[in-house]
Short mmCIF file of C-alpha atoms (C1' of nucleotides) in Angstrom, two decimals:
data_model
loop_
_atom_site.label_atom_id
_atom_site.label_comp_id
_atom_site.label_asym_id
_atom_site.label_seq_id
_atom_site.Cartn_x
_atom_site.Cartn_y
_atom_site.Cartn_z
CA MET N 1097 0.55 38.02 4.58
CA ALA N 1098 -0.79 34.71 5.76
CA ILE N 1099 -0.57 33.24 2.27
CA LYS N 1100 2.59 31.19 2.38
CA ASN N 1101 1.84 30.04 5.87
CA VAL N 1102 -1.48 28.51 4.87
CA LYS N 1103 -0.10 27.02 1.69
CA GLU N 1104 2.65 25.42 3.68
CA GLN N 1105 0.20 24.05 6.19
CA ILE N 1106 -1.91 22.60 3.42
CA ILE N 1107 1.10 20.90 1.85
CA LYS N 1108 2.13 19.56 5.21
CA ALA N 1109 -1.34 18.22 5.90
CA ALA N 1110 -1.69 16.84 2.40
CA THR N 1111 1.65 15.09 2.66
CA LYS N 1112 0.54 13.31 5.80
CA GLU N 1113 -2.79 12.35 4.34
CA PHE N 1114 -1.50 11.19 0.97
CA LEU N 1115 1.40 9.20 2.41
CA ALA N 1116 -0.89 7.52 4.89
CA SER N 1117 -3.78 6.77 2.55
CA GLY N 1118 -2.66 7.04 -1.05
CA LEU N 1119 -4.33 9.10 -3.75
CA GLU N 1120 -7.68 7.31 -3.67
CA GLY N 1121 -7.82 6.84 0.06
CA ALA N 1122 -6.94 10.43 0.91
CA ARG N 1123 -9.84 12.74 1.73
CA MET N 1124 -9.82 16.40 0.83
CA GLN N 1125 -11.91 17.11 3.91
CA ALA N 1126 -9.29 15.40 6.06
CA ILE N 1127 -6.56 17.54 4.53
CA ALA N 1128 -8.57 20.68 5.16
CA ASP N 1129 -9.18 19.62 8.75
CA LYS N 1130 -5.52 18.83 9.39
CA ALA N 1131 -4.54 22.18 7.92
CA GLY N 1132 -7.12 23.93 10.10
CA ILE N 1133 -9.08 25.37 7.19
CA ASN N 1134 -12.11 24.49 5.10
CA LYS N 1135 -12.60 22.80 1.79
CA ALA N 1136 -13.42 26.00 -0.05
CA LEU N 1137 -10.11 27.56 0.87
CA LEU N 1138 -8.30 24.37 -0.02
CA HIS N 1139 -9.62 24.63 -3.55
CA TYR N 1140 -8.91 28.33 -3.55
CA TYR N 1141 -5.21 27.48 -3.32
CA PHE N 1142 -5.06 24.16 -5.10
CA GLU N 1143 -7.15 23.33 -8.14
CA SER N 1144 -7.72 19.66 -7.59
CA LYS N 1145 -6.79 16.63 -5.59
CA GLU N 1146 -4.55 15.35 -8.37
CA LYS N 1147 -2.62 18.62 -8.70
CA LEU N 1148 -2.04 18.77 -4.97
CA TYR N 1149 -1.01 15.14 -4.98
CA PHE N 1150 1.69 15.61 -7.57
CA ILE N 1151 3.02 18.72 -5.89
CA VAL N 1152 3.35 16.77 -2.67
CA LEU N 1153 4.93 13.82 -4.41
CA LYS N 1154 7.51 15.76 -6.28
CA ALA N 1155 8.68 17.41 -3.09
CA GLN N 1156 8.91 14.08 -1.30
CA PHE N 1157 10.82 12.40 -4.11
CA SER N 1158 13.25 15.27 -4.35
CA ASP N 1159 14.01 15.35 -0.64
CA MET N 1160 14.57 11.65 -0.47
CA ILE N 1161 16.71 11.35 -3.56
CA ALA N 1162 18.86 14.31 -2.60
CA GLY N 1163 19.96 12.82 0.69
CA LEU N 1164 20.63 9.39 -0.75
CA LEU N 1165 22.49 10.19 -3.95
CA GLN N 1166 24.92 12.44 -2.18
CA THR N 1167 25.94 9.64 0.15
CA PHE N 1168 26.15 7.03 -2.55
CA GLY N 1169 28.66 9.09 -4.47
CA SER N 1170 30.85 10.29 -1.60
CA GLU N 1171 34.61 9.85 -1.79
CA GLU N 1172 35.57 7.60 1.07
CA ASP N 1173 37.22 4.25 1.49
CA PHE N 1174 34.94 1.26 1.32
CA GLU N 1175 34.28 0.57 4.99
CA PRO N 1176 33.60 4.12 6.14
CA TRP N 1177 31.61 4.66 2.96
CA LEU N 1178 29.51 1.57 3.69
CA LYS N 1179 28.91 2.67 7.26
CA HIS N 1180 27.98 6.13 6.09
CA LEU N 1181 25.68 4.69 3.46
CA ILE N 1182 23.85 2.43 5.88
CA ARG N 1183 23.42 5.20 8.40
CA THR N 1184 22.04 7.58 5.77
CA VAL N 1185 19.57 5.11 4.33
CA LEU N 1186 18.36 4.19 7.81
CA LYS N 1187 18.04 7.86 8.72
CA GLU N 1188 16.18 8.82 5.55
CA ILE N 1189 13.85 5.88 5.95
CA THR N 1190 13.07 6.25 9.63
CA SER N 1191 12.59 9.99 9.27
CA ARG N 1192 9.87 9.33 6.68
CA PRO N 1193 8.00 6.44 8.24
CA HIS N 1194 5.29 6.28 5.61
CA PHE N 1195 7.24 7.09 2.52
CA SER N 1196 8.61 3.73 1.46
CA ARG N 1197 5.35 2.03 2.29
CA PHE N 1198 3.52 4.58 0.20
CA MET N 1199 5.95 4.22 -2.69
CA LEU N 1200 5.60 0.48 -2.90
CA TRP N 1201 1.84 0.66 -2.87
CA GLU N 1202 1.25 3.64 -5.04
CA LEU N 1203 3.90 2.87 -7.62
CA ASN N 1204 1.82 -0.14 -8.46
CA ALA N 1205 -1.57 1.52 -8.30
CA GLN N 1206 -0.77 4.65 -10.29
CA LYS N 1207 1.56 2.86 -12.59
CA LYS N 1208 1.76 5.36 -15.38
CA GLN N 1209 2.50 8.65 -13.72
CA LEU N 1210 4.68 7.89 -10.71
CA PRO N 1211 7.43 5.92 -12.41
CA ARG N 1212 7.80 8.67 -14.95
CA LEU N 1213 8.00 11.36 -12.28
CA PHE N 1214 10.50 9.27 -10.37
CA GLN N 1215 12.58 8.63 -13.45
CA GLU N 1216 12.67 12.32 -14.34
CA LEU N 1217 13.87 13.34 -10.92
CA LEU N 1218 16.52 10.65 -10.87
CA LYS N 1219 17.91 11.72 -14.21
CA GLU N 1220 17.84 15.35 -13.17
CA ARG N 1221 19.82 14.74 -10.00
CA MET N 1222 22.16 12.03 -11.15
CA GLN N 1223 25.26 12.95 -13.01
CA GLY N 1224 27.23 9.99 -14.31
CA SER N 1225 26.27 6.43 -13.77
CA PHE N 1226 25.27 5.64 -10.31
CA MET N 1227 25.82 1.89 -10.46
CA GLN N 1228 29.31 2.34 -11.87
CA LYS N 1229 30.27 4.38 -8.83
CA ILE N 1230 29.13 1.59 -6.56
CA GLN N 1231 31.00 -0.97 -8.62
CA ALA N 1232 34.14 1.14 -8.42
CA LYS N 1233 33.87 1.20 -4.63
CA LEU N 1234 33.49 -2.56 -4.53
CA ASP N 1235 36.44 -3.06 -6.83
CA GLN N 1236 38.71 -1.34 -4.33
CA THR N 1237 38.15 -4.20 -1.93
CA ALA N 1238 38.58 -7.94 -1.60
CA ALA N 1239 35.07 -8.18 -3.02
CA ALA N 1240 36.18 -6.95 -6.44
CA ALA N 1241 33.73 -8.00 -9.14
CA TYR N 1242 30.96 -8.62 -6.64
CA PRO N 1243 27.93 -7.38 -8.60
CA ALA N 1244 26.84 -3.86 -7.69
CA GLU N 1245 23.19 -4.80 -8.23
CA GLN N 1246 23.31 -7.48 -5.56
CA PHE N 1247 25.12 -5.09 -3.28
CA LEU N 1248 22.50 -2.41 -3.71
CA LEU N 1249 19.69 -4.90 -3.21
CA ASN N 1250 21.30 -6.12 -0.02
CA VAL N 1251 21.80 -2.70 1.49
CA LEU N 1252 18.36 -1.45 0.59
CA SER N 1253 16.62 -4.63 1.71
CA LEU N 1254 18.32 -4.77 5.08
CA CYS N 1255 17.80 -1.08 5.78
CA ILE N 1256 14.30 -0.57 4.46
CA TYR N 1257 12.34 -3.74 5.03
CA PRO N 1258 12.31 -3.86 8.83
CA GLY N 1259 10.83 -0.39 9.18
CA LEU N 1260 8.38 -1.22 6.45
CA ALA N 1261 7.18 -4.42 8.03
CA ARG N 1262 7.30 -3.08 11.53
CA PRO N 1263 3.59 -3.46 12.33
CA LEU N 1264 3.72 -7.00 11.01
CA LEU N 1265 6.93 -7.96 12.77
CA GLU N 1266 5.75 -6.58 16.05
CA GLN N 1267 3.05 -9.22 15.98
CA VAL N 1268 5.71 -11.90 15.80
CA LEU N 1269 8.64 -10.42 17.68
CA GLY N 1270 6.77 -8.42 20.28
CA LYS N 1271 6.00 -4.74 20.59
CA GLU N 1272 9.09 -3.92 22.66
CA LEU N 1273 11.75 -4.61 20.06
CA PHE N 1274 11.32 -1.64 17.79
CA ALA N 1275 10.49 0.70 20.60
CA SER N 1276 13.95 0.29 22.13
CA LYS N 1277 16.26 3.18 21.38
CA ASP N 1278 19.27 0.95 20.93
CA PHE N 1279 17.57 -1.11 18.30
CA ILE N 1280 18.37 1.13 15.35
CA THR N 1281 21.98 1.57 16.32
CA ALA N 1282 22.34 -2.17 16.94
CA ARG N 1283 20.69 -2.82 13.61
CA GLU N 1284 22.99 -0.34 11.92
CA GLU N 1285 26.04 -2.15 13.25
CA ASP N 1286 24.62 -5.56 12.39
CA ILE N 1287 23.89 -4.64 8.80
CA PHE N 1288 27.39 -3.26 8.45
CA GLN N 1289 28.97 -6.42 9.82
CA LEU N 1290 26.69 -8.65 7.79
CA ILE N 1291 27.60 -7.02 4.51
CA LYS N 1292 31.25 -6.59 5.35
CA TYR N 1293 31.78 -10.21 6.30
CA GLY N 1294 29.15 -11.57 3.98
CA ILE N 1295 30.84 -10.08 0.94
CA LEU N 1296 34.49 -9.60 1.78
CA GLU N 1297 35.06 -12.80 3.74
CA ARG N 1298 33.13 -14.84 1.28
CA LYS N 1299 35.37 -13.65 -1.51
CA ARG N 1300 38.44 -14.38 0.57
CA ALA N 1301 37.16 -17.86 1.29
CA GLU N 1302 36.49 -18.48 -2.38
CA ILE N 1303 40.07 -17.84 -3.35
CA MET F 237 -24.84 -27.86 -9.14
CA ALA F 238 -22.85 -24.88 -10.35
CA ILE F 239 -22.77 -23.40 -6.86
CA LYS F 240 -19.29 -24.18 -5.68
CA ASN F 241 -17.84 -23.35 -9.04
CA VAL F 242 -19.20 -19.83 -9.01
CA LYS F 243 -18.31 -19.27 -5.37
CA GLU F 244 -14.78 -20.33 -6.11
CA GLN F 245 -14.57 -18.04 -9.08
CA ILE F 246 -15.81 -15.15 -6.98
CA ILE F 247 -13.22 -15.83 -4.29
CA LYS F 248 -10.52 -16.05 -6.91
CA ALA F 249 -11.59 -12.80 -8.51
CA ALA F 250 -11.99 -11.10 -5.16
CA THR F 251 -8.54 -12.22 -4.08
CA LYS F 252 -6.99 -10.63 -7.13
CA GLU F 253 -8.93 -7.44 -6.73
CA PHE F 254 -8.40 -7.04 -2.98
CA LEU F 255 -4.68 -7.83 -3.11
CA ALA F 256 -4.19 -5.41 -5.97
CA SER F 257 -6.28 -2.56 -4.61
CA GLY F 258 -6.94 -3.01 -0.90
CA LEU F 259 -10.30 -2.94 0.79
CA GLU F 260 -11.18 0.63 -0.12
CA GLY F 261 -9.73 0.55 -3.59
CA ALA F 262 -11.37 -2.71 -4.60
CA ARG F 263 -14.57 -2.43 -6.64
CA MET F 264 -17.40 -4.91 -6.30
CA GLN F 265 -18.20 -4.37 -9.96
CA ALA F 266 -14.65 -5.31 -10.88
CA ILE F 267 -14.90 -8.49 -8.83
CA ALA F 268 -18.16 -9.39 -10.52
CA ASP F 269 -16.65 -8.71 -13.94
CA LYS F 270 -13.55 -10.78 -13.22
CA ALA F 271 -15.74 -13.63 -11.99
CA GLY F 272 -17.90 -13.37 -15.11
CA ILE F 273 -21.11 -12.65 -13.22
CA ASN F 274 -23.12 -9.63 -12.14
CA LYS F 275 -23.33 -7.62 -8.96
CA ALA F 276 -26.69 -9.06 -7.94
CA LEU F 277 -25.33 -12.59 -7.95
CA LEU F 278 -22.25 -11.46 -6.10
CA HIS F 279 -24.43 -10.23 -3.26
CA TYR F 280 -26.56 -13.33 -3.55
CA TYR F 281 -23.53 -15.36 -2.43
CA PHE F 282 -21.68 -12.86 -0.25
CA GLU F 283 -23.44 -10.42 2.01
CA SER F 284 -21.06 -7.51 1.82
CA LYS F 285 -17.70 -6.29 0.66
CA GLU F 286 -16.29 -6.57 4.19
CA LYS F 287 -17.44 -10.14 4.66
CA LEU F 288 -15.94 -11.19 1.35
CA TYR F 289 -12.76 -9.33 2.19
CA PHE F 290 -12.22 -11.19 5.43
CA ILE F 291 -12.97 -14.55 3.85
CA VAL F 292 -10.35 -13.84 1.21
CA LEU F 293 -7.85 -12.59 3.75
CA LYS F 294 -8.17 -15.49 6.10
CA ALA F 295 -7.51 -17.92 3.27
CA GLN F 296 -4.46 -15.98 2.13
CA PHE F 297 -3.00 -15.70 5.61
CA SER F 298 -3.50 -19.39 6.24
CA ASP F 299 -1.84 -20.49 3.03
CA MET F 300 1.13 -18.27 3.55
CA ILE F 301 1.70 -19.10 7.17
CA ALA F 302 1.34 -22.82 6.60
CA GLY F 303 4.17 -23.00 4.09
CA LEU F 304 6.49 -20.81 6.12
CA LEU F 305 6.09 -22.21 9.61
CA GLN F 306 6.68 -25.73 8.46
CA THR F 307 10.04 -24.79 6.99
CA PHE F 308 11.09 -22.70 9.95
CA GLY F 309 10.63 -25.64 12.26
CA SER F 310 12.15 -28.41 10.15
CA GLU F 311 14.82 -30.67 11.64
CA GLU F 312 17.93 -30.15 9.59
CA ASP F 313 21.45 -28.97 10.20
CA PHE F 314 21.99 -25.26 10.02
CA GLU F 315 23.27 -24.83 6.49
CA PRO F 316 20.74 -27.03 4.68
CA TRP F 317 18.04 -25.56 6.90
CA LEU F 318 19.06 -22.04 5.97
CA LYS F 319 19.11 -22.91 2.28
CA HIS F 320 15.72 -24.55 2.60
CA LEU F 321 14.37 -21.57 4.48
CA ILE F 322 15.56 -19.04 1.94
CA ARG F 323 14.20 -21.06 -0.94
CA THR F 324 10.80 -21.42 0.72
CA VAL F 325 10.45 -17.77 1.60
CA LEU F 326 11.45 -16.75 -1.91
CA LYS F 327 9.00 -19.25 -3.38
CA GLU F 328 6.10 -18.21 -1.18
CA ILE F 329 6.77 -14.57 -1.89
CA THR F 330 7.23 -14.80 -5.63
CA SER F 331 4.20 -17.07 -6.00
CA ARG F 332 2.08 -14.36 -4.38
CA PRO F 333 3.38 -11.24 -6.04
CA HIS F 334 0.89 -8.89 -4.46
CA PHE F 335 0.56 -10.39 -1.03
CA SER F 336 3.43 -8.80 0.88
CA ARG F 337 2.79 -5.47 -0.73
CA PHE F 338 -0.85 -5.73 0.27
CA MET F 339 0.01 -6.74 3.82
CA LEU F 340 2.34 -3.83 4.40
CA TRP F 341 -0.20 -1.37 3.13
CA GLU F 342 -3.35 -2.75 4.56
CA LEU F 343 -1.95 -3.67 7.95
CA ASN F 344 -1.47 0.02 8.44
CA ALA F 345 -4.74 1.16 6.96
CA GLN F 346 -7.07 -1.33 8.65
CA LYS F 347 -5.09 -1.36 11.82
CA LYS F 348 -7.62 -2.87 14.14
CA GLN F 349 -8.88 -5.94 12.36
CA LEU F 350 -5.95 -7.34 10.38
CA PRO F 351 -3.39 -7.60 13.14
CA ARG F 352 -5.92 -9.45 15.27
CA LEU F 353 -6.74 -11.87 12.46
CA PHE F 354 -3.07 -12.40 11.78
CA GLN F 355 -2.31 -12.97 15.44
CA GLU F 356 -5.11 -15.51 15.80
CA LEU F 357 -3.91 -17.55 12.86
CA LEU F 358 -0.33 -17.46 14.04
CA LYS F 359 -1.28 -18.74 17.48
CA GLU F 360 -3.48 -21.39 15.97
CA ARG F 361 -0.75 -22.78 13.74
CA MET F 362 2.24 -22.29 15.94
CA GLN F 363 3.00 -24.84 18.59
CA GLY F 364 5.84 -23.90 20.87
CA SER F 365 7.88 -20.79 20.54
CA PHE F 366 8.93 -20.03 17.08
CA MET F 367 11.82 -17.75 17.91
CA GLN F 368 13.27 -20.28 20.30
CA LYS F 369 13.51 -22.82 17.51
CA ILE F 370 15.44 -20.37 15.40
CA GLN F 371 17.72 -19.56 18.29
CA ALA F 372 18.33 -23.26 18.85
CA LYS F 373 19.39 -23.63 15.23
CA LEU F 374 21.78 -20.72 15.52
CA ASP F 375 23.25 -22.09 18.73
CA GLN F 376 24.35 -25.23 16.91
CA THR F 377 26.75 -23.15 14.86
CA ALA F 378 29.74 -20.88 15.22
CA ALA F 379 27.19 -18.07 15.42
CA ALA F 380 25.93 -19.23 18.83
CA ALA F 381 24.17 -16.39 20.68
CA TYR F 382 23.67 -14.40 17.51
CA PRO F 383 20.22 -12.90 18.16
CA ALA F 384 17.38 -14.76 16.46
CA GLU F 385 15.51 -11.50 15.88
CA GLN F 386 18.33 -10.06 13.82
CA PHE F 387 18.59 -13.33 11.94
CA LEU F 388 14.90 -13.35 11.11
CA LEU F 389 14.99 -9.70 10.06
CA ASN F 390 17.94 -10.42 7.79
CA VAL F 391 16.36 -13.39 6.07
CA LEU F 392 12.99 -11.76 5.60
CA SER F 393 14.47 -8.47 4.42
CA LEU F 394 16.75 -10.02 1.85
CA CYS F 395 14.09 -12.36 0.52
CA ILE F 396 11.06 -10.13 0.54
CA TYR F 397 12.19 -6.61 -0.22
CA PRO F 398 13.50 -7.01 -3.75
CA GLY F 399 10.26 -8.50 -5.03
CA LEU F 400 8.36 -5.82 -3.20
CA ALA F 401 10.33 -2.96 -4.62
CA ARG F 402 10.63 -4.46 -8.04
CA PRO F 403 8.78 -1.75 -9.96
CA LEU F 404 10.88 0.84 -8.18
CA LEU F 405 14.18 -0.93 -8.64
CA GLU F 406 13.55 -1.56 -12.28
CA GLN F 407 13.62 2.19 -12.74
CA VAL F 408 17.14 2.29 -11.33
CA LEU F 409 18.63 -1.06 -12.32
CA GLY F 410 16.90 -1.53 -15.64
CA LYS F 411 13.96 -3.65 -16.69
CA GLU F 412 16.04 -6.66 -17.70
CA LEU F 413 17.37 -7.64 -14.32
CA PHE F 414 14.28 -9.13 -12.74
CA ALA F 415 13.06 -10.61 -15.96
CA SER F 416 16.06 -12.92 -16.20
CA LYS F 417 15.32 -16.48 -15.15
CA ASP F 418 18.63 -16.91 -13.42
CA PHE F 419 18.08 -13.91 -11.25
CA ILE F 420 16.07 -15.64 -8.55
CA THR F 421 18.42 -18.59 -8.32
CA ALA F 422 21.43 -16.27 -8.26
CA ARG F 423 19.72 -14.21 -5.62
CA GLU F 424 18.93 -17.31 -3.61
CA GLU F 425 22.56 -18.33 -3.59
CA ASP F 426 23.76 -14.83 -2.81
CA ILE F 427 21.45 -14.47 0.19
CA PHE F 428 22.62 -17.80 1.50
CA GLN F 429 26.28 -16.87 1.17
CA LEU F 430 25.71 -13.44 2.62
CA ILE F 431 24.06 -14.77 5.75
CA LYS F 432 26.38 -17.71 6.11
CA TYR F 433 29.55 -15.65 5.90
CA GLY F 434 28.03 -12.55 7.40
CA ILE F 435 27.10 -14.35 10.57
CA LEU F 436 29.38 -17.33 10.94
CA GLU F 437 32.60 -15.73 9.75
CA ARG F 438 31.97 -12.63 11.69
CA LYS F 439 31.67 -14.64 14.87
CA ARG F 440 34.83 -16.55 14.05
CA ALA F 441 36.64 -13.29 13.43
CA GLU F 442 35.45 -11.88 16.72
CA ILE F 443 36.99 -14.69 18.75
"C1'" DA L 1353 -11.43 55.04 4.26
"C1'" DT L 1354 -11.21 52.21 0.39
"C1'" DT L 1355 -9.76 48.44 -2.01
"C1'" DA L 1356 -7.85 43.90 -2.78
"C1'" DT L 1357 -6.91 39.70 -0.81
"C1'" DC L 1358 -7.85 36.02 2.22
"C1'" DT L 1359 -11.26 33.13 4.71
"C1'" DT L 1360 -15.59 31.23 6.36
"C1'" DT L 1361 -20.24 29.45 5.95
"C1'" DA L 1362 -23.39 26.59 4.04
"C1'" DA L 1363 -25.89 25.01 0.58
"C1'" DC L 1364 -25.39 22.87 -3.76
"C1'" DT L 1365 -24.02 19.71 -8.04
"C1'" DA L 1366 -22.24 15.70 -10.07
"C1'" DT L 1367 -20.53 11.35 -9.80
"C1'" DA L 1368 -19.06 6.91 -8.08
"C1'" DT L 1369 -20.12 3.10 -5.60
"C1'" DG L 1370 -22.08 -0.43 -2.21
"C1'" DG L 1371 -26.14 -2.51 -1.91
"C1'" DT L 1372 -31.25 -3.61 -2.95
"C1'" DT L 1373 -35.22 -4.96 -5.41
"C1'" DA L 1374 -38.54 -7.18 -8.38
"C1'" DA L 1375 -39.50 -9.56 -12.36
"C1'" DG L 1376 -38.36 -13.03 -15.09
"C1'" DA L 1377 -35.27 -16.58 -17.46
"C1'" DA L 1378 -32.48 -20.69 -17.18
"C1'" DT L 1379 -31.26 -24.77 -14.93
"C1'" DA L 1380 -31.49 -28.38 -11.94
"C1'" DA L 1381 -34.22 -31.46 -8.47
"C1'" DC L 1382 -38.21 -34.03 -7.48
"C1'" DG D 382 -44.60 -31.49 -15.10
"C1'" DT D 383 -43.97 -29.10 -11.06
"C1'" DT D 384 -41.04 -26.96 -7.84
"C1'" DA D 385 -36.80 -25.01 -5.93
"C1'" DT D 386 -32.55 -23.05 -6.90
"C1'" DT D 387 -29.48 -20.35 -9.57
"C1'" DC D 388 -28.68 -16.41 -12.50
"C1'" DT D 389 -29.69 -12.12 -15.35
"C1'" DT D 390 -31.53 -7.64 -16.25
"C1'" DA D 391 -32.14 -3.16 -15.16
"C1'" DA D 392 -33.79 0.10 -12.51
"C1'" DC D 393 -33.33 1.97 -8.08
"C1'" DC D 394 -31.72 3.85 -3.18
"C1'" DA D 395 -28.45 5.71 0.03
"C1'" DT D 396 -24.25 7.52 0.91
"C1'" DA D 397 -19.70 9.44 0.37
"C1'" DT D 398 -16.91 12.55 -1.72
"C1'" DA D 399 -14.62 15.94 -5.19
"C1'" DG D 400 -15.62 20.17 -6.49
"C1'" DT D 401 -18.55 24.69 -7.00
"C1'" DT D 402 -20.86 28.79 -5.82
"C1'" DA D 403 -22.46 32.99 -3.78
"C1'" DA D 404 -22.63 35.86 -0.08
"C1'" DA D 405 -20.58 37.84 3.65
"C1'" DG D 406 -16.84 38.49 7.17
"C1'" DA D 407 -11.98 39.32 8.35
"C1'" DT D 408 -7.45 41.03 7.38
"C1'" DA D 409 -4.03 43.39 5.18
"C1'" DA D 410 -2.38 46.93 1.58
"C1'" DT D 411 -2.98 51.39 -0.39
#
DNA sequence: ATTATCTTTAACTATATGGTTAAGAATAAC
DNA sequence: GTTATTCTTAACCATATAGTTAAAGATAAT
């Protein structure tokens, strides 16, 4: 049976197309081409563009959330936990080069449906309060009472933005930078140090 | 003569529409509506969607770059300079809520034209090497030899990402957070502290 | 072999949208 | 008052694209 194979190929192709071009920008013909089939067969398996779109999206959300939430809640001391966290976010982001870009764009364009879908999946996967866990981790350290929201913003910003703005930054910083293999590992270490010293040492200095 | 008035209104409307929806997603009818005129008059003043698009874009790029480059090159000591820099980036970003989002999306979609336009404007406005100035500033401090690229990435990430991901983050952190007036000022201070301690104290600790 | 399922081909419909056109109305310039 | 410019109306064209359809071919299941 070639069924599942083709369905899988369609989803794969559709994922690429939707993440690269959004719902409006995506072309059903392009999806069919990428999947190596024709439009008629595409509609034989999937009713409409919208249906296919939400199937793709749900899968993407789930994958992403799964990897992240697990790491956020892991039972480690602060420093190894932070390192682990940074590495995971960087890995999840770089392994899905178009996902965050897509999210930021599409969450604004399709403002009714996507936030709801996202919210549902978050609730489904998240047991207990997520922010409280982060706060608890912080409270084990010299940075006790440092707000978990700021912490989360810092980690996400530092990990996600560079990959997001890569095409832009390459114009300013030069094409070579991001291409270098060491860059991500160097970046990983730098983010760790920045947050460690930026939060812990600041608190120590304040006392 | 009502000419300039209408042209201005069209540009204003087009800017909104293009930044919100991109080149493909923007609708000429929507631009005409927003400008309070009809499609015929729109084409009476502007040949085509593409032409209008690039006029809008060039203006936006110029505005943005102007404000930023000035601050980056200002002659101040490190700490006031950093504070000034962070404040300016935050201001430029929050005053153009759709611009960075648009850039990240569209730079990828229209990959030939936009980077070239961006590059041209950067060269035009930038005298002397931009990164070298940043490095010079860093070298005045305890963080001498801290790479200017990492520094720039850190500042931009921390300032730009939260505004960018706001709709997403509000799902996780709650709607109230960003709405609060103090949030931006608190964020401004936190970014400053984070970079100051994260870079300077780290270097001191390493010695 | 026969049947059910999968797949292609190719023409077709419906709709949205960028852009045009021509006639005329309103407004300014002279 | 006459002319040139600005603006509206409303119909129109061309094109792109989501989706359909019908007929036939290929492949697997029985």
